[in-house]
Amino acid sequence: MTGTTMSLGGALNLGLRTAMESDDRVVVMGEDIGSLGGVFRITDGLQKQFGSDRVVDTPLAESGIVGTAIGLALRGYRPVCEIQFDGFVYPAFDQIVSQLAKMRARSNGTISLPIVIRIPVGGGIGAVEHHSESNEAYFAHTAGLRVVACSDANDAYHLIQQAIQSDDPVIFYEPKRQYWHKSAVDESTSRRMNEAVVRRSGTDCTLAAYGPTVPTAIAAAEAAEEDGYSVGVVDLRSLSPLDTDTLAAEVQGSGRLVVVHEASTFMGMGAEIAASVSERCFRHLRAPVLRVGSYNLPYPAARLEGQFLPDVDRVLEAVDRSLFFQE
């Protein structure tokens, strides 16, 4: 399969299939994931191959999905829960934060809950509210959870399998507007789940992004190159734990950092990243760490999301401010 080109959604499907073939304790559960294959068809064909006992259509009750998964994990299974849309996860918030994240600590390490909660994240598909949210900061702030975000097909294929193999619960974010974007998948090449990757190196400024904003950051870096500036891109991949070593090494080389994410910049991941990098790289920074994100407002109607979401122009404007910062 080395070098095969496929969509991000197809890579997730293949990764799930591979994990289920490798371990019969892996069960997949969620709303309409069986014969329909999920609203984004990520689980297409899995129920036909593995049966309804391992690919389970659930009621429309997210708290019940996660609660049942906790029970299954306590009995030795490795459940993978699909939340249809990012904004639908809130009914399960108590199960995730109060039970899933705390069970290992509560049991003094004797109990693990190897559960993956897949969440399609972000906007860009012209949907209504509750279908385009970026709620990663809630879960990254919750001790006891791992939080990861894939950005291309290769990462999707490997990350989903690594998440399933993890004995810690994992919140797994999938950029829904990237589901149909194709890229190469190399079965023989994978990175550690909590490791950031440098997508482009740059000597003038570094962009940090994850999930749906990685393509935006790469496009901005390519545009800046046409103007003679060397802009790097670090795909964080893991939001908790955060690989600050990789990011700090790039920032120490460029002296500037702009963080890009779809969530509001107020109390978002960018604030934590800015603080961490400022602590690590203070003497290397030539400008304040800047953030580009959405506004601190509820997600707007579809016709306005183009103005709401960070785009290449807004990222380039932040890069310009960083490059020409004057004390």
Short mmCIF file of C-alpha atoms in Angstrom, two decimals, residues 27-298:
data_model
loop_
_atom_site.label_atom_id
_atom_site.label_comp_id
_atom_site.label_asym_id
_atom_site.label_seq_id
_atom_site.Cartn_x
_atom_site.Cartn_y
_atom_site.Cartn_z
CA VAL A 27 -15.89 -2.56 18.51
CA VAL A 28 -17.26 0.48 16.69
CA MET A 29 -20.43 2.20 17.84
CA GLY A 30 -22.43 5.28 16.97
CA GLU A 31 -25.49 6.74 15.29
CA ASP A 32 -26.21 5.38 11.79
CA ILE A 33 -22.74 3.88 11.43
CA GLY A 34 -23.93 0.41 10.39
CA SER A 35 -25.75 -0.07 7.09
CA LEU A 36 -25.55 3.67 6.34
CA GLY A 37 -21.84 3.85 7.12
CA GLY A 38 -22.15 7.08 9.10
CA VAL A 39 -23.14 10.52 7.84
CA PHE A 40 -19.68 10.94 6.29
CA ARG A 41 -19.44 7.22 5.31
CA ILE A 42 -16.31 6.70 7.41
CA THR A 43 -17.57 3.30 8.61
CA ASP A 44 -18.89 2.25 5.20
CA GLY A 45 -18.79 -1.53 4.77
CA LEU A 46 -17.55 -2.31 8.27
CA GLN A 47 -20.83 -3.77 9.53
CA LYS A 48 -21.08 -5.99 6.47
CA GLN A 49 -17.58 -7.35 7.12
CA PHE A 50 -17.61 -7.60 10.91
CA GLY A 51 -21.29 -7.94 11.78
CA SER A 52 -23.72 -5.94 13.90
CA ASP A 53 -22.16 -7.17 17.16
CA ARG A 54 -18.93 -5.29 16.40
CA VAL A 55 -20.34 -2.36 14.41
CA VAL A 56 -23.25 -1.22 16.53
CA ASP A 57 -25.96 1.26 15.55
CA THR A 58 -26.87 3.15 18.70
CA PRO A 59 -29.81 5.36 19.71
CA LEU A 60 -29.45 9.12 19.32
CA ALA A 61 -28.01 9.49 22.82
CA GLU A 62 -24.37 10.50 23.08
CA SER A 63 -24.26 10.08 26.86
CA GLY A 64 -25.52 6.54 26.38
CA ILE A 65 -22.93 5.84 23.66
CA VAL A 66 -20.00 6.88 25.84
CA GLY A 67 -21.46 5.33 28.99
CA THR A 68 -21.91 2.00 27.20
CA ALA A 69 -18.38 2.24 25.84
CA ILE A 70 -17.05 2.71 29.37
CA GLY A 71 -18.84 -0.46 30.44
CA LEU A 72 -17.45 -2.36 27.46
CA ALA A 73 -13.93 -1.13 28.17
CA LEU A 74 -14.22 -2.31 31.77
CA ARG A 75 -15.05 -5.76 30.34
CA GLY A 76 -11.94 -5.82 28.15
CA TYR A 77 -13.14 -4.37 24.86
CA ARG A 78 -11.60 -1.45 22.97
CA PRO A 79 -14.56 0.65 21.84
CA VAL A 80 -14.44 3.34 19.15
CA CYS A 81 -17.32 5.80 19.45
CA GLU A 82 -18.42 8.03 16.59
CA ILE A 83 -19.98 11.38 17.46
CA GLN A 84 -21.86 12.50 14.34
CA PHE A 85 -20.90 16.16 14.61
CA ASP A 86 -18.66 18.14 16.95
CA GLY A 87 -21.54 20.03 18.56
CA PHE A 88 -23.32 16.78 19.43
CA VAL A 89 -20.67 15.72 21.95
CA TYR A 90 -21.99 17.94 24.76
CA PRO A 91 -24.64 15.49 26.06
CA ALA A 92 -21.72 13.10 26.68
CA PHE A 93 -19.54 15.75 28.32
CA ASP A 94 -20.19 14.53 31.86
CA GLN A 95 -19.40 10.92 30.96
CA ILE A 96 -16.16 12.00 29.27
CA VAL A 97 -14.91 14.46 31.89
CA SER A 98 -16.25 12.90 35.10
CA GLN A 99 -15.84 9.21 34.28
CA LEU A 100 -13.72 8.46 31.22
CA ALA A 101 -10.90 10.88 32.04
CA LYS A 102 -10.70 10.03 35.74
CA MET A 103 -11.15 6.25 35.98
CA ARG A 104 -7.46 5.37 35.81
CA ALA A 105 -6.49 7.90 38.51
CA ARG A 106 -9.52 6.96 40.62
CA SER A 107 -8.46 3.30 40.56
CA ASN A 108 -4.81 4.11 41.31
CA GLY A 109 -3.83 2.84 37.86
CA THR A 110 -5.48 -0.56 38.11
CA ILE A 111 -8.20 0.24 35.56
CA SER A 112 -7.66 1.58 32.06
CA LEU A 113 -10.32 2.67 29.61
CA PRO A 114 -8.96 2.23 26.05
CA ILE A 115 -11.73 4.18 24.34
CA VAL A 116 -11.48 6.34 21.22
CA ILE A 117 -14.08 9.06 20.66
CA ARG A 118 -14.05 10.16 17.03
CA ILE A 119 -15.33 13.70 16.46
CA PRO A 120 -15.66 15.38 13.04
CA VAL A 121 -14.51 18.91 13.76
CA GLY A 122 -14.64 22.41 12.30
CA GLY A 123 -16.49 24.31 9.63
CA GLY A 124 -16.22 24.80 5.92
CA ILE A 125 -19.10 22.55 4.84
CA GLY A 126 -21.94 25.08 4.89
CA ALA A 127 -23.75 23.48 7.82
CA VAL A 128 -25.92 24.94 10.56
CA GLU A 129 -24.93 25.48 14.19
CA HIS A 130 -23.83 22.45 16.24
CA HIS A 131 -22.33 21.03 13.02
CA SER A 132 -19.26 23.23 12.68
CA GLU A 133 -17.77 23.72 16.13
CA SER A 134 -14.20 23.56 17.42
CA ASN A 135 -14.37 22.37 21.01
CA GLU A 136 -10.89 20.87 21.41
CA ALA A 137 -9.88 23.19 24.26
CA TYR A 138 -12.49 21.65 26.57
CA PHE A 139 -10.92 18.22 26.26
CA ALA A 140 -7.28 19.27 26.00
CA HIS A 141 -7.83 21.02 29.36
CA THR A 142 -9.14 17.77 30.88
CA ALA A 143 -6.40 15.75 32.57
CA GLY A 144 -6.58 12.04 31.75
CA LEU A 145 -7.49 12.44 28.08
CA ARG A 146 -5.26 12.31 25.05
CA VAL A 147 -6.39 14.66 22.28
CA VAL A 148 -5.17 14.31 18.70
CA ALA A 149 -6.12 15.81 15.34
CA CYS A 150 -5.26 14.37 11.93
CA SER A 151 -4.77 16.62 8.91
CA ASP A 152 -4.16 14.31 5.96
CA ALA A 153 -4.78 10.75 4.83
CA ASN A 154 -1.45 9.33 6.00
CA ASP A 155 -1.90 10.71 9.50
CA ALA A 156 -5.52 9.57 9.59
CA TYR A 157 -4.57 6.00 8.71
CA HIS A 158 -1.81 5.70 11.31
CA LEU A 159 -3.24 7.90 14.08
CA ILE A 160 -6.56 6.08 14.31
CA GLN A 161 -4.77 2.76 14.78
CA GLN A 162 -2.41 4.22 17.37
CA ALA A 163 -5.35 5.75 19.21
CA ILE A 164 -7.14 2.38 19.32
CA GLN A 165 -3.99 0.70 20.63
CA SER A 166 -3.59 3.30 23.39
CA ASP A 167 -4.62 2.28 26.89
CA ASP A 168 -5.56 5.90 27.60
CA PRO A 169 -8.85 7.36 26.35
CA VAL A 170 -8.34 9.39 23.18
CA ILE A 171 -10.41 12.23 21.74
CA PHE A 172 -9.80 11.90 18.01
CA TYR A 173 -10.57 14.96 15.90
CA GLU A 174 -11.18 14.61 12.17
CA PRO A 175 -11.34 17.77 9.99
CA LYS A 176 -14.64 17.20 8.22
CA ARG A 177 -13.95 19.53 5.31
CA GLN A 178 -10.82 17.47 4.56
CA TYR A 179 -12.64 14.12 4.39
CA TRP A 180 -12.61 14.13 0.58
CA HIS A 181 -9.10 15.52 0.08
CA LYS A 182 -6.65 12.95 -1.22
CA SER A 183 -3.00 12.41 -0.37
CA ALA A 184 -0.47 9.59 -0.28
CA VAL A 185 -0.61 6.94 2.44
CA ASP A 186 2.57 5.10 3.35
CA GLU A 187 1.75 2.05 5.44
CA SER A 188 5.38 1.61 6.47
CA THR A 189 5.86 5.15 7.82
CA SER A 190 4.30 6.42 11.01
CA ARG A 191 5.15 8.81 13.82
CA ARG A 192 4.49 8.56 17.52
CA MET A 193 0.96 9.63 18.38
CA ASN A 194 2.09 12.56 20.56
CA GLU A 195 4.70 13.87 18.09
CA ALA A 196 4.36 17.07 16.06
CA VAL A 197 5.69 17.13 12.50
CA VAL A 198 7.38 19.92 10.57
CA ARG A 199 5.50 20.18 7.27
CA ARG A 200 7.73 23.02 6.05
CA SER A 201 10.83 24.57 7.55
CA GLY A 202 11.14 28.35 7.58
CA THR A 203 13.73 30.86 8.73
CA ASP A 204 11.57 34.01 8.90
CA CYS A 205 8.42 32.84 10.72
CA THR A 206 6.77 29.64 11.95
CA LEU A 207 3.09 28.77 11.68
CA ALA A 208 1.63 26.26 14.16
CA ALA A 209 -1.60 24.57 13.11
CA TYR A 210 -3.55 21.34 13.52
CA GLY A 211 -6.43 19.51 11.88
CA PRO A 212 -8.43 21.67 9.46
CA THR A 213 -6.06 24.66 9.50
CA VAL A 214 -2.93 22.79 8.40
CA PRO A 215 -3.77 23.15 4.66
CA THR A 216 -4.54 26.84 5.28
CA ALA A 217 -1.16 27.33 6.96
CA ILE A 218 0.68 25.53 4.15
CA ALA A 219 -1.10 27.63 1.52
CA ALA A 220 -0.16 30.80 3.44
CA ALA A 221 3.47 29.69 3.66
CA GLU A 222 3.54 29.03 -0.09
CA ALA A 223 2.07 32.47 -0.77
CA ALA A 224 4.64 34.12 1.53
CA GLU A 225 7.41 32.32 -0.34
CA GLU A 226 6.32 34.08 -3.54
CA ASP A 227 7.02 37.36 -1.73
CA GLY A 228 10.47 36.20 -0.71
CA TYR A 229 9.77 35.08 2.86
CA SER A 230 10.62 31.71 4.36
CA VAL A 231 7.67 30.56 6.49
CA GLY A 232 7.58 27.16 8.19
CA VAL A 233 4.58 25.07 9.20
CA VAL A 234 4.41 22.78 12.23
CA ASP A 235 1.46 20.36 12.31
CA LEU A 236 0.94 19.82 16.03
CA ARG A 237 -1.12 16.59 15.59
CA SER A 238 -1.29 16.04 19.36
CA LEU A 239 -2.98 18.73 21.45
CA SER A 240 -2.65 16.87 24.73
CA PRO A 241 0.11 16.11 25.38
CA LEU A 242 1.60 18.97 23.36
CA ASP A 243 4.94 18.44 21.64
CA THR A 244 6.51 21.74 22.60
CA ASP A 245 10.03 20.41 21.92
CA THR A 246 9.48 20.18 18.16
CA LEU A 247 7.65 23.50 18.03
CA ALA A 248 10.22 25.31 20.19
CA ALA A 249 13.07 24.07 18.01
CA GLU A 250 11.43 25.61 14.93
CA VAL A 251 10.62 28.87 16.70
CA GLN A 252 14.16 29.21 17.99
CA GLY A 253 15.27 29.09 14.37
CA SER A 254 12.74 31.57 12.97
CA GLY A 255 12.24 33.87 15.97
CA ARG A 256 8.53 34.27 15.24
CA LEU A 257 5.37 32.23 15.73
CA VAL A 258 1.79 32.54 14.51
CA VAL A 259 -0.74 29.98 15.81
CA VAL A 260 -3.68 29.16 13.54
CA HIS A 261 -6.85 27.34 14.59
CA GLU A 262 -10.57 27.48 13.82
CA ALA A 263 -11.66 27.89 17.43
CA SER A 264 -12.02 31.29 19.02
CA THR A 265 -8.68 32.73 20.08
CA PHE A 266 -10.17 33.61 23.49
CA MET A 267 -9.09 30.84 25.89
CA GLY A 268 -8.30 28.63 22.89
CA MET A 269 -5.38 26.27 22.22
CA GLY A 270 -3.43 29.19 20.80
CA ALA A 271 -3.27 30.84 24.21
CA GLU A 272 -1.63 27.79 25.79
CA ILE A 273 0.74 27.36 22.85
CA ALA A 274 1.72 31.04 22.99
CA ALA A 275 2.41 30.84 26.72
CA SER A 276 4.41 27.62 26.43
CA VAL A 277 6.53 28.88 23.54
CA SER A 278 7.09 32.26 25.19
CA GLU A 279 8.40 30.51 28.30
CA ARG A 280 10.66 28.23 26.29
CA CYS A 281 11.84 30.66 23.60
CA PHE A 282 11.69 34.11 25.19
CA ARG A 283 15.26 35.07 24.30
CA HIS A 284 14.82 33.85 20.72
CA LEU A 285 11.56 35.66 19.94
CA ARG A 286 11.78 38.73 17.72
CA ALA A 287 8.04 39.48 17.94
CA PRO A 288 5.13 38.54 20.19
CA VAL A 289 3.45 35.21 19.46
CA LEU A 290 0.33 35.99 17.42
CA ARG A 291 -2.91 34.02 17.05
CA VAL A 292 -5.31 33.68 14.14
CA GLY A 293 -8.66 32.03 14.79
CA SER A 294 -12.39 32.54 14.70
CA TYR A 295 -14.20 35.24 16.64
CA ASN A 296 -15.57 34.81 20.15
CA LEU A 297 -19.11 34.34 18.85
CA PRO A 298 -21.44 31.40 18.24
#
